[in-house]
XYZ file of C-alpha atoms in Angstrom:
727
model
C -20.185 39.933 -16.658
C -19.730 41.229 -13.118
C -22.434 42.923 -11.045
C -21.592 44.830 -7.875
C -24.241 45.919 -5.386
C -22.203 45.815 -2.142
C -21.304 49.465 -2.616
C -22.152 51.732 -5.560
C -23.951 49.666 -8.209
C -21.495 48.692 -10.942
C -21.707 46.530 -14.060
C -18.531 45.373 -15.794
C -18.795 43.813 -19.233
C -15.719 42.589 -21.119
C -13.489 44.464 -18.679
C -15.221 47.839 -19.086
C -17.825 49.425 -16.826
C -21.288 49.795 -18.381
C -22.794 53.303 -18.266
C -26.430 53.491 -17.063
C -28.921 56.287 -16.495
C -30.466 56.813 -13.064
C -33.698 55.021 -14.064
C -31.776 52.156 -15.621
C -29.629 51.795 -12.497
C -32.701 51.658 -10.270
C -34.456 49.157 -12.513
C -31.351 46.929 -12.723
C -30.855 47.112 -8.939
C -34.381 45.768 -8.358
C -33.778 42.915 -10.778
C -30.409 42.136 -9.137
C -31.969 42.122 -5.667
C -34.075 39.183 -6.867
C -31.550 37.603 -9.232
C -32.781 34.290 -10.547
C -36.409 35.060 -9.522
C -39.283 36.627 -11.437
C -40.017 40.290 -10.679
C -43.625 41.219 -11.649
C -44.132 44.331 -13.748
C -46.069 46.034 -10.948
C -43.367 45.442 -8.355
C -40.753 46.750 -10.766
C -42.793 49.867 -11.542
C -43.555 50.616 -7.878
C -39.914 50.223 -6.854
C -38.549 52.441 -9.613
C -41.306 55.029 -10.211
C -43.253 54.911 -6.951
C -46.677 56.578 -7.065
C -46.004 58.003 -10.547
C -46.339 54.570 -12.103
C -45.832 54.752 -15.903
C -47.534 52.724 -18.591
C -46.492 49.154 -19.260
C -44.884 50.162 -22.542
C -42.617 52.632 -20.686
C -41.480 49.930 -18.299
C -40.812 47.576 -21.210
C -38.855 50.265 -23.049
C -36.582 50.864 -20.014
C -36.084 47.137 -19.551
C -35.187 46.891 -23.243
C -32.582 49.650 -22.799
C -31.007 47.843 -19.850
C -31.004 44.585 -21.805
C -29.206 46.361 -24.637
C -26.558 47.638 -22.233
C -25.995 44.171 -20.773
C -26.093 42.328 -24.091
C -27.560 38.967 -25.006
C -30.515 37.527 -23.148
C -29.351 38.321 -19.622
C -32.867 39.649 -18.843
C -35.748 37.485 -20.032
C -39.539 37.855 -20.020
C -41.210 35.489 -17.551
C -45.024 35.618 -17.564
C -46.051 39.056 -16.343
C -42.590 39.957 -15.148
C -38.870 39.844 -15.831
C -36.043 37.598 -14.645
C -32.342 38.475 -14.518
C -29.910 35.521 -14.604
C -26.786 35.890 -12.443
C -24.834 33.457 -10.299
C -22.527 33.815 -7.268
C -19.524 34.105 -9.600
C -21.110 37.211 -11.170
C -23.061 39.000 -8.418
C -21.101 40.024 -5.303
C -24.153 39.822 -2.995
C -24.783 36.206 -3.977
C -21.086 35.403 -3.612
C -21.069 36.975 -0.146
C -24.078 34.939 0.984
C -22.727 31.714 -0.517
C -19.425 32.116 1.376
C -21.255 32.871 4.630
C -23.424 29.789 4.148
C -20.230 27.680 4.029
C -18.513 29.470 6.904
C -21.249 28.944 9.508
C -21.237 25.101 9.315
C -17.438 25.107 9.407
C -17.493 27.115 12.638
C -20.169 24.822 14.102
C -17.989 21.798 13.267
C -14.985 23.350 15.030
C -13.037 24.105 11.835
C -12.289 27.667 12.906
C -9.486 28.099 10.388
C -11.857 27.459 7.474
C -14.530 29.632 9.084
C -12.153 32.573 9.479
C -10.986 32.222 5.875
C -14.493 31.962 4.412
C -15.852 34.872 6.458
C -12.805 36.916 5.418
C -13.447 36.172 1.726
C -17.111 37.057 2.175
C -16.352 40.406 3.815
C -13.846 41.222 1.071
C -16.805 41.379 -1.356
C -17.930 44.663 0.227
C -16.854 48.060 -1.168
C -19.234 50.317 0.800
C -22.898 50.335 1.785
C -25.115 47.896 -0.098
C -27.101 49.490 -2.974
C -25.497 52.802 -2.130
C -27.704 55.779 -3.076
C -30.673 53.634 -4.188
C -33.570 54.425 -1.848
C -35.838 51.859 -3.468
C -33.603 49.075 -2.089
C -33.365 50.318 1.518
C -34.903 47.156 2.992
C -32.676 44.827 0.977
C -29.642 46.937 1.869
C -30.549 46.717 5.569
C -30.904 42.941 5.308
C -27.497 42.615 3.702
C -25.952 44.907 6.318
C -27.280 42.660 9.093
C -25.680 39.700 7.348
C -22.458 41.658 7.107
C -22.455 42.326 10.854
C -23.103 38.637 11.502
C -20.193 37.702 9.238
C -17.861 40.107 11.040
C -19.010 38.678 14.342
C -18.464 35.123 13.081
C -14.972 35.952 11.860
C -14.103 37.512 15.224
C -15.286 34.401 17.058
C -13.182 32.219 14.752
C -10.111 34.395 15.309
C -10.531 34.155 19.082
C -10.866 30.367 18.812
C -7.657 30.333 16.733
C -5.768 32.219 19.470
C -5.566 35.378 17.370
C -7.361 37.688 19.824
C -5.444 40.821 18.873
C -6.779 40.656 15.302
C -10.271 40.012 16.620
C -10.035 42.940 19.035
C -9.046 45.344 16.236
C -11.938 44.240 14.004
C -14.446 44.274 16.851
C -13.478 47.784 17.982
C -14.730 49.245 14.692
C -17.816 47.046 14.789
C -18.721 48.089 18.346
C -18.257 51.751 17.396
C -20.759 51.302 14.546
C -23.212 49.306 16.703
C -22.640 50.565 20.271
C -25.827 49.017 21.723
C -25.163 45.484 20.459
C -24.265 43.661 23.680
C -23.064 40.488 21.978
C -20.515 42.407 19.921
C -19.313 44.269 22.991
C -19.013 40.996 24.944
C -16.868 39.503 22.191
C -14.731 42.651 22.219
C -14.184 42.269 25.982
C -13.128 38.648 25.544
C -10.730 39.504 22.699
C -9.128 42.296 24.742
C -8.819 40.024 27.768
C -7.178 37.212 25.798
C -4.797 39.724 24.249
C -3.532 40.560 27.727
C -5.331 43.959 27.768
C -7.414 43.373 30.897
C -7.659 47.040 31.892
C -8.954 48.010 28.438
C -11.510 45.205 28.640
C -12.857 46.549 31.949
C -12.980 50.070 30.546
C -14.908 48.852 27.500
C -17.439 47.146 29.787
C -18.066 50.263 31.875
C -18.457 52.407 28.766
C -20.993 49.976 27.367
C -22.949 49.808 30.637
C -23.184 53.585 30.881
C -24.389 53.798 27.286
C -27.085 51.140 27.802
C -28.380 52.839 30.941
C -28.362 56.313 29.334
C -29.905 55.301 25.993
C -32.252 52.455 26.958
C -32.538 52.633 30.725
C -31.370 49.005 30.934
C -28.579 47.177 32.761
C -26.352 44.900 30.669
C -27.807 41.529 29.701
C -26.454 38.015 30.067
C -23.763 38.093 27.364
C -22.102 41.277 28.542
C -22.361 40.402 32.258
C -20.808 36.974 31.644
C -17.897 38.505 29.737
C -17.366 41.054 32.528
C -17.373 38.297 35.141
C -14.831 36.364 33.144
C -12.484 39.327 33.074
C -12.943 40.071 36.772
C -12.632 36.471 37.879
C -9.772 35.863 35.447
C -11.151 32.432 34.700
C -8.188 31.680 32.495
C -6.068 31.417 35.663
C -8.366 28.761 37.032
C -7.050 26.276 34.462
C -4.856 23.673 36.153
C -1.257 24.871 36.145
C 0.118 21.322 36.198
C -1.010 20.068 32.793
C -1.052 16.325 32.091
C -1.709 16.327 28.362
C -0.139 13.068 27.200
C -2.438 10.898 25.077
C -2.973 7.275 26.144
C -0.043 4.950 25.562
C -0.203 2.248 22.901
C -1.198 -1.241 23.952
C 1.189 -4.194 23.673
C 4.242 -1.959 23.258
C 7.063 -4.258 22.170
C 10.847 -3.947 21.902
C 12.653 -0.674 21.121
C 15.118 -1.060 24.015
C 17.887 0.701 22.078
C 15.663 3.662 21.155
C 14.287 3.992 24.697
C 17.853 4.128 26.007
C 18.689 6.834 23.448
C 15.745 8.915 24.682
C 16.989 8.468 28.252
C 20.411 9.773 27.254
C 18.860 12.817 25.581
C 16.888 13.540 28.771
C 19.980 13.111 30.954
C 21.945 15.553 28.803
C 19.121 18.074 28.363
C 19.103 17.575 24.574
C 16.083 17.731 22.299
C 15.281 14.210 21.050
C 14.154 13.802 17.430
C 12.316 10.541 16.791
C 12.370 10.267 13.003
C 11.121 7.556 10.689
C 8.578 6.661 8.015
C 4.827 6.600 8.456
C 3.575 3.632 10.459
C 6.911 2.863 12.095
C 5.635 3.750 15.578
C 7.181 7.166 16.267
C 4.235 8.435 18.306
C 3.875 5.111 20.114
C 7.533 5.135 21.175
C 7.498 8.781 22.284
C 4.251 8.473 24.249
C 5.323 5.178 25.863
C 8.631 6.708 26.955
C 6.895 9.861 28.233
C 4.443 7.874 30.375
C 7.114 5.656 31.859
C 9.414 8.624 32.635
C 6.691 11.027 33.843
C 8.203 11.118 37.359
C 11.207 12.946 35.923
C 8.927 15.885 35.117
C 6.882 16.699 38.240
C 5.551 19.973 36.802
C 3.575 18.203 34.062
C 3.593 17.317 30.397
C 2.517 19.357 27.383
C 1.505 17.620 24.161
C 0.595 18.864 20.682
C -0.123 17.077 17.415
C 1.549 19.375 14.891
C -0.220 17.583 11.971
C 2.813 17.106 9.720
C 3.487 18.727 6.373
C 0.025 18.240 4.875
C -1.722 20.773 7.143
C 0.809 21.965 9.736
C -0.512 23.609 12.882
C 0.868 27.178 13.223
C 3.208 27.518 16.215
C 1.311 30.565 17.507
C -1.823 28.438 17.826
C 0.081 25.745 19.738
C 1.601 28.385 22.030
C -1.853 29.774 22.766
C -3.005 26.347 23.924
C 0.131 25.791 25.973
C -0.082 29.212 27.634
C -3.656 28.674 28.735
C -2.753 25.218 30.032
C 0.053 26.833 32.029
C -2.366 29.303 33.606
C -1.488 32.448 31.661
C -4.136 35.096 32.338
C -3.861 36.630 28.888
C -2.388 35.366 25.631
C -0.378 37.947 23.648
C -1.159 38.423 19.997
C 2.197 37.969 18.250
C 4.227 34.791 17.913
C 7.283 36.443 19.445
C 5.373 37.640 22.519
C 3.758 34.248 23.044
C 7.089 32.441 22.733
C 8.688 34.835 25.248
C 5.867 34.373 27.779
C 6.000 30.592 27.255
C 9.725 30.485 28.014
C 9.184 32.684 31.060
C 6.533 30.383 32.495
C 8.728 27.302 31.956
C 11.946 28.842 33.279
C 11.713 27.374 36.793
C 9.766 24.245 35.902
C 10.650 20.655 35.075
C 8.203 19.807 32.308
C 8.148 17.472 29.354
C 7.089 18.880 25.987
C 6.086 16.268 23.382
C 5.668 17.667 19.870
C 4.234 15.004 17.588
C 4.417 14.871 13.770
C 6.419 18.033 13.181
C 6.493 19.553 9.709
C 9.910 21.192 10.041
C 12.364 23.063 12.214
C 10.651 26.457 11.773
C 7.435 25.076 13.253
C 9.241 23.579 16.266
C 11.712 26.320 17.283
C 9.172 28.702 18.916
C 7.847 25.750 20.968
C 11.184 24.911 22.585
C 11.430 25.957 26.252
C 14.449 27.942 27.311
C 14.937 25.936 30.500
C 17.474 23.120 30.633
C 15.249 21.421 33.214
C 12.561 20.726 30.610
C 12.621 17.707 28.331
C 11.610 17.884 24.678
C 10.742 15.015 22.346
C 9.878 15.787 18.721
C 8.591 13.211 16.240
C 8.521 13.662 12.489
C 9.201 12.111 9.106
C 12.212 14.282 8.387
C 13.213 17.840 7.418
C 14.393 18.448 10.990
C 18.095 18.857 10.225
C 17.844 22.533 11.219
C 17.165 21.519 14.821
C 20.292 19.374 14.811
C 22.408 22.203 13.417
C 20.876 25.059 15.399
C 19.635 23.566 18.665
C 21.912 20.545 19.059
C 19.006 18.115 18.806
C 19.841 14.416 18.598
C 18.165 12.153 16.046
C 16.712 8.877 17.290
C 16.058 7.066 13.987
C 13.293 4.493 14.057
C 13.160 1.577 11.653
C 11.236 -1.659 11.289
C 11.094 -4.079 14.204
C 13.524 -7.016 13.996
C 11.886 -10.345 13.085
C 11.571 -11.711 16.610
C 10.025 -8.564 18.066
C 7.774 -8.166 15.002
C 6.328 -11.650 15.454
C 5.940 -11.017 19.188
C 3.967 -7.817 18.533
C 1.522 -9.628 16.235
C 0.995 -12.270 18.905
C 0.437 -9.762 21.691
C -2.067 -7.712 19.707
C -3.868 -10.904 18.669
C -4.351 -11.822 22.324
C -1.295 -13.845 23.273
C -0.801 -17.573 22.711
C -4.532 -18.218 23.173
C -5.454 -15.769 20.432
C -2.902 -16.756 17.804
C -3.736 -19.709 15.619
C -0.323 -20.522 14.225
C 3.182 -21.459 15.246
C 6.404 -19.395 15.350
C 7.178 -20.089 11.692
C 3.767 -18.811 10.528
C 4.056 -15.685 12.692
C 7.570 -15.050 11.397
C 6.327 -15.272 7.795
C 3.438 -12.934 8.587
C 5.845 -10.451 10.191
C 8.077 -10.603 7.101
C 5.137 -9.835 4.805
C 4.316 -6.844 7.042
C 7.872 -5.534 6.507
C 8.344 -5.389 10.293
C 6.319 -2.148 10.177
C 4.538 -1.727 13.539
C 1.382 -0.282 11.971
C 1.088 -3.259 9.606
C 1.945 -5.692 12.409
C -0.771 -4.256 14.657
C -3.309 -4.451 11.835
C -2.374 -8.090 11.203
C -2.720 -8.870 14.926
C -6.059 -7.064 15.100
C -7.416 -8.997 12.124
C -6.434 -12.293 13.757
C -8.026 -11.194 17.044
C -11.323 -10.127 15.482
C -11.732 -13.043 13.054
C -11.915 -16.261 15.081
C -11.665 -18.520 12.033
C -8.471 -16.987 10.699
C -4.978 -18.418 11.169
C -1.583 -16.789 10.824
C -0.850 -19.025 7.850
C -4.123 -18.081 6.166
C -3.514 -14.351 6.611
C 0.042 -14.779 5.329
C -1.352 -16.483 2.213
C -3.621 -13.496 1.604
C -0.696 -11.093 2.020
C 1.499 -12.986 -0.430
C -0.709 -11.666 -3.241
C 1.037 -8.363 -3.861
C -1.862 -6.879 -5.802
C -4.073 -6.893 -2.697
C -1.608 -6.680 0.164
C -2.225 -3.040 0.991
C -5.985 -3.643 0.908
C -5.553 -6.436 3.453
C -3.508 -4.231 5.784
C -6.418 -2.091 6.889
C -8.415 -2.317 10.121
C -10.896 0.395 11.097
C -9.103 3.740 10.939
C -5.700 2.038 10.781
C -4.440 1.812 7.213
C -0.891 1.300 5.949
C -1.709 3.086 2.703
C -3.020 6.117 4.636
C 0.154 6.089 6.753
C 2.299 6.459 3.634
C 0.075 9.026 1.891
C 1.132 12.179 3.848
C 4.772 11.730 2.876
C 3.772 11.317 -0.762
C 1.426 14.307 -0.611
C 4.306 16.605 0.368
C 6.420 15.675 -2.675
C 7.086 17.844 -5.696
C 6.302 16.736 -9.250
C 9.747 15.277 -10.017
C 9.940 13.453 -6.688
C 6.501 11.927 -7.325
C 7.603 10.826 -10.772
C 10.726 9.103 -9.426
C 8.824 7.522 -6.529
C 6.288 6.018 -8.923
C 9.052 4.710 -11.211
C 10.855 3.088 -8.287
C 7.665 1.167 -7.563
C 7.932 -0.446 -11.006
C 11.364 -1.932 -10.307
C 11.620 -5.580 -9.295
C 12.302 -6.073 -5.574
C 15.942 -5.135 -4.941
C 17.957 -5.409 -1.747
C 19.102 -1.856 -2.450
C 20.007 0.397 -5.347
C 22.354 3.276 -6.198
C 21.504 6.716 -7.672
C 22.497 5.605 -11.182
C 19.507 3.209 -11.127
C 17.159 6.105 -10.389
C 18.874 8.187 -13.080
C 18.304 5.489 -15.680
C 14.656 5.121 -14.648
C 14.154 8.851 -15.100
C 16.390 9.216 -18.129
C 18.143 11.998 -16.200
C 21.684 12.797 -14.977
C 22.928 10.911 -11.925
C 23.359 14.130 -9.969
C 19.699 15.078 -10.383
C 18.583 11.574 -9.422
C 20.767 11.684 -6.304
C 19.159 14.963 -5.212
C 15.663 13.573 -5.774
C 16.510 10.422 -3.817
C 17.752 12.581 -0.975
C 14.388 14.371 -0.885
C 12.542 11.057 -0.963
C 14.702 9.942 1.955
C 13.802 13.157 3.820
C 10.142 12.262 3.272
C 10.914 8.756 4.615
C 9.689 7.122 1.397
C 13.046 5.547 0.604
C 15.627 4.538 3.200
C 19.257 5.521 3.028
C 20.977 2.235 3.767
C 24.741 2.671 3.469
C 27.670 3.768 1.317
C 28.976 0.748 -0.589
C 32.574 -0.248 -1.260
C 32.500 1.644 -4.565
C 31.580 4.884 -2.748
C 27.962 4.887 -3.938
C 25.054 5.859 -1.711
C 22.656 2.938 -1.563
C 18.942 3.200 -0.894
C 16.241 0.685 -0.049
C 12.541 0.612 -0.893
C 10.657 -1.614 1.585
C 8.101 -3.949 0.024
C 4.990 -2.172 1.356
C 6.335 1.175 0.217
C 7.203 -0.351 -3.176
C 3.628 -1.587 -3.566
C 2.294 1.866 -2.669
C 4.725 3.461 -5.147
C 3.514 1.071 -7.864
C -0.072 2.185 -7.162
C 0.941 5.834 -7.349
C 2.736 5.245 -10.661
C -0.631 4.897 -12.388
C -1.471 8.497 -11.435
C 1.965 10.133 -11.392
C 3.803 8.515 -14.334
C 2.698 8.823 -17.988
C 1.889 5.487 -19.602
C 4.742 5.607 -22.127
C 7.215 6.234 -19.301
C 5.798 3.327 -17.302
C 6.516 1.039 -20.264
C 9.985 2.384 -21.025
C 11.509 3.037 -17.585
C 12.406 -0.462 -16.352
C 13.851 -1.677 -19.689
C 15.888 1.538 -19.750
C 17.237 0.835 -16.259
C 18.059 -2.798 -17.122
C 19.809 -1.698 -20.318
C 21.789 0.859 -18.322
C 22.872 -1.885 -15.918
C 23.994 -4.012 -18.854
C 25.915 -1.117 -20.433
C 27.682 -0.219 -17.184
C 28.456 -3.854 -16.400
C 29.780 -4.394 -19.932
C 32.039 -1.344 -19.666
C 33.287 -2.449 -16.241
C 34.014 -5.959 -17.596
C 35.886 -4.443 -20.547
C 38.060 -2.418 -18.194
C 38.759 -5.337 -15.875
C 39.337 -7.827 -18.685
C 40.287 -5.877 -21.822
C 40.482 -8.927 -24.069
C 36.836 -9.898 -23.658
C 33.876 -8.942 -25.784
C 31.439 -6.924 -23.594
C 27.939 -8.423 -23.549
C 25.385 -6.248 -25.296
C 28.133 -4.219 -26.963
C 26.046 -3.657 -30.092
C 22.859 -2.757 -28.216
C 21.685 0.832 -28.764
C 21.846 2.764 -25.466
C 18.465 3.590 -23.901
C 20.002 5.938 -21.349
C 22.952 8.213 -21.970
C 25.021 8.928 -18.869
C 26.113 12.518 -18.446
C 29.666 13.723 -19.139
C 32.100 12.071 -16.770
C 29.420 10.040 -14.972
C 30.617 6.636 -16.201
C 34.148 7.527 -15.196
C 32.942 8.658 -11.783
C 31.123 5.352 -11.310
C 33.750 2.951 -12.661
C 37.031 4.809 -12.919
C 38.424 4.046 -9.498
C 37.639 0.346 -9.243
C 35.471 -1.242 -11.957
C 35.709 -4.688 -10.369
C 34.673 -3.180 -7.034
C 31.660 -1.627 -8.745
C 30.750 -4.993 -10.253
C 30.972 -6.635 -6.843
C 28.627 -4.004 -5.395
C 26.107 -4.515 -8.202
C 26.310 -8.306 -8.228
C 22.941 -8.642 -6.466
C 21.372 -6.159 -8.856
C 22.573 -8.224 -11.806
C 21.136 -11.393 -10.292
C 17.686 -9.833 -9.867
C 17.782 -8.090 -13.241
C 17.897 -11.342 -15.242
C 14.445 -12.663 -14.201
C 13.084 -9.122 -14.356
C 14.119 -8.851 -18.018
C 12.622 -12.279 -18.704
C 9.354 -11.229 -17.080
C 9.193 -8.188 -19.362
C 9.694 -10.366 -22.445
C 13.095 -8.770 -23.122
C 14.773 -12.040 -24.126
C 17.875 -10.486 -25.688
C 18.422 -8.232 -22.715
C 17.824 -11.179 -20.403
C 20.468 -13.248 -22.253
C 23.052 -10.463 -22.180
C 22.501 -9.767 -18.482
C 22.893 -13.469 -17.713
C 26.107 -13.510 -19.734
C 27.424 -10.479 -17.866
C 26.678 -12.224 -14.585
C 28.430 -15.385 -15.753
C 31.530 -13.455 -16.752
C 31.552 -11.619 -13.435
C 31.322 -14.921 -11.586
C 34.203 -16.304 -13.670
C 36.264 -13.196 -12.952
C 35.704 -13.479 -9.230
C 36.738 -17.149 -9.290
C 39.536 -16.894 -11.898
C 40.981 -13.360 -12.114
C 42.790 -12.638 -15.341
C 42.058 -12.414 -19.079
C 39.267 -14.609 -20.460
C 40.130 -17.814 -22.371
C 39.932 -17.570 -26.162
C 36.536 -18.400 -27.610
C 36.851 -21.702 -29.534
C 33.201 -22.081 -30.424
C 29.843 -20.707 -29.649
C 27.695 -22.850 -27.412
C 24.048 -22.186 -26.665
C 22.218 -23.935 -23.878
C 18.569 -23.470 -23.004
C 17.438 -23.787 -19.406
C 14.610 -26.233 -18.807
C 11.222 -24.579 -18.635
C 12.017 -21.749 -21.083
C 9.409 -20.900 -23.671
C 11.966 -20.705 -26.462
C 15.203 -19.067 -27.411
C 13.557 -15.692 -27.880
C 10.374 -16.290 -25.870
C 9.199 -14.135 -22.959
C 9.243 -16.889 -20.341
C 13.006 -17.400 -20.202
C 14.182 -17.728 -16.603
C 17.371 -16.526 -14.962
C 20.105 -18.403 -16.821
C 18.847 -18.168 -20.378
C 21.444 -18.531 -23.109
C 25.204 -18.625 -22.737
C 26.661 -17.166 -25.902
C 30.325 -16.671 -26.828
C 31.397 -19.275 -24.266
C 33.823 -22.152 -24.843
C 31.863 -25.153 -26.069
C 33.672 -27.676 -23.915
C 31.647 -29.061 -21.011
C 33.944 -27.715 -18.257
C 33.589 -24.137 -19.518
C 29.824 -24.371 -19.782
C 29.631 -25.939 -16.355
C 31.598 -23.080 -14.826
C 29.225 -20.556 -16.431
C 26.141 -22.296 -15.067
C 27.722 -22.512 -11.631
C 28.631 -18.831 -11.812
C 25.024 -17.898 -12.582
C 23.788 -20.097 -9.748
C 26.160 -18.439 -7.312
C 25.336 -14.985 -8.661
C 21.632 -15.519 -7.972
C 22.417 -16.831 -4.507
């Protein structure tokens, strides 16, 4: 059911408008004006019939007719009156007031974007004059109209605060025409015109308003209108300092980054845009701000800074330009993005200024903010998706990774207060830095926790961090939080990327991995997995490491990111997939390794040959992976094989564990003794000490060696091969 009173009264039931007589419309309007509250019989009769009040039975009969039209028990008897039930989702007047009640606090809190949106939604509820044609509701209609004017005023104020004065001016012009004696509305209109660069129109609007006030009321303008007039005359916007110094404070205990600082210097020397790119928490802002402060003398005309807020809630470039233009002393800010960008470039043409754009969402957000002058420097930070600036504007990436071990340990010590504040030697600090992945955010948190907890030692904190299940919880200090630093990148992912990211978190720690691993985790073609990995790399959630000798792209998942991905898997990956994905990937490794061994040594029996495949590679994908150099592929995946054996044991996959160990042993033999395998004379089985049993879940790395020569030298070579493989 939908009730409309912000215009001609309408009732829509099951998609069709309900027909009502004049008396029924009037009676329903009174009930709607007090929706959710009891309306006494006398009040209802007076409002609908006036002095010709009918009998109580007549009123009840009309109410009954309306109830029949509406259906059900929408109108109920309540003591000596009636009550109509309707909520904000059904009655447009209630919806309007509910939206306004949310918009006002948003504006008061400075969230002008939310205020403008909420006021806009509220005003969209109106179709005409409230309770149109119903004289009995004149007072309620007047009250709602006052609220409507207030909402239009509130939206205009929000638009001006959002640097959209042209929109505000257009809306206020109609409002001032309808309420010509409202000085506050006229003052807002003057300000909107002025900020739109229409100073002459603003002055004209003031003089028209003054003449009207004197003629109609015999009064001079009041405070609001006089203040707006003075602002236009004095052009207070020009009084803003024209040499802005907007850089935020530099980070304390800045450590290392000599290579990256030199790269930023080269970009400045060559007039190129510098792109500082890297994952969350790696110190992009810290590096850019530190460099900007130390090189401020290169830019005597000032520095402009804006936090572009990343992909989660990117700041529109027109809003940033409005701030920059006012900081540069522009008397009026044009309404359109193109006009603002043109004025911005004009003002910077003869200046040497630094523009620092932090946490950019993408190239489209940044392009309008680039000055046209070669004398200006530009540094942009972001997590990725800035390739368009490289292609179109010749920007140069300055990739930022983890700090090397020595610098990482030094940063912890400096944040903790130097040698006097660190309770632990170099070895303990080095271990702590390793557990923090060399990530500056994590390192600073670790140093802060040591500094603020006098009883803690580096060794003690390292012991706490070794427990993977709570490591991310430990790496939190005040508003600094490693988990929160990774969350924006994850929040910008699509459904398939989130699924793959969560599955990667379930893998055992690997030095690196190729796209086929991701494909097996997903149960998808290698090409799709490669595209998803590329998007995860753009979001800085996996790192592109290198191209290996077999021509495969190889990616890395740092430990802290892996732990975050494992947490996200609980929400993003269905339970059955969480159980099946890693065994599927390990079985795929075994199948590919077995096929590669068969090709390198055709006379051998591939391990796991009879195992049913859990992942079916797409047409031609095995050939693409192994065809050129199967032994080269095996060499590249040797580390993966070594880590897969204990992973299979940990999952209780004893058969898979045995076959993977056998594949590793044969690879080690091949690398030491190229050529066909020796004939199998017997089957020897050897259990490694500490195993729970031949088929038990606790089998460690070298489990069972099947189909090996039984003589001691052959078995010894296999054990040595497994030992070397794990190393």
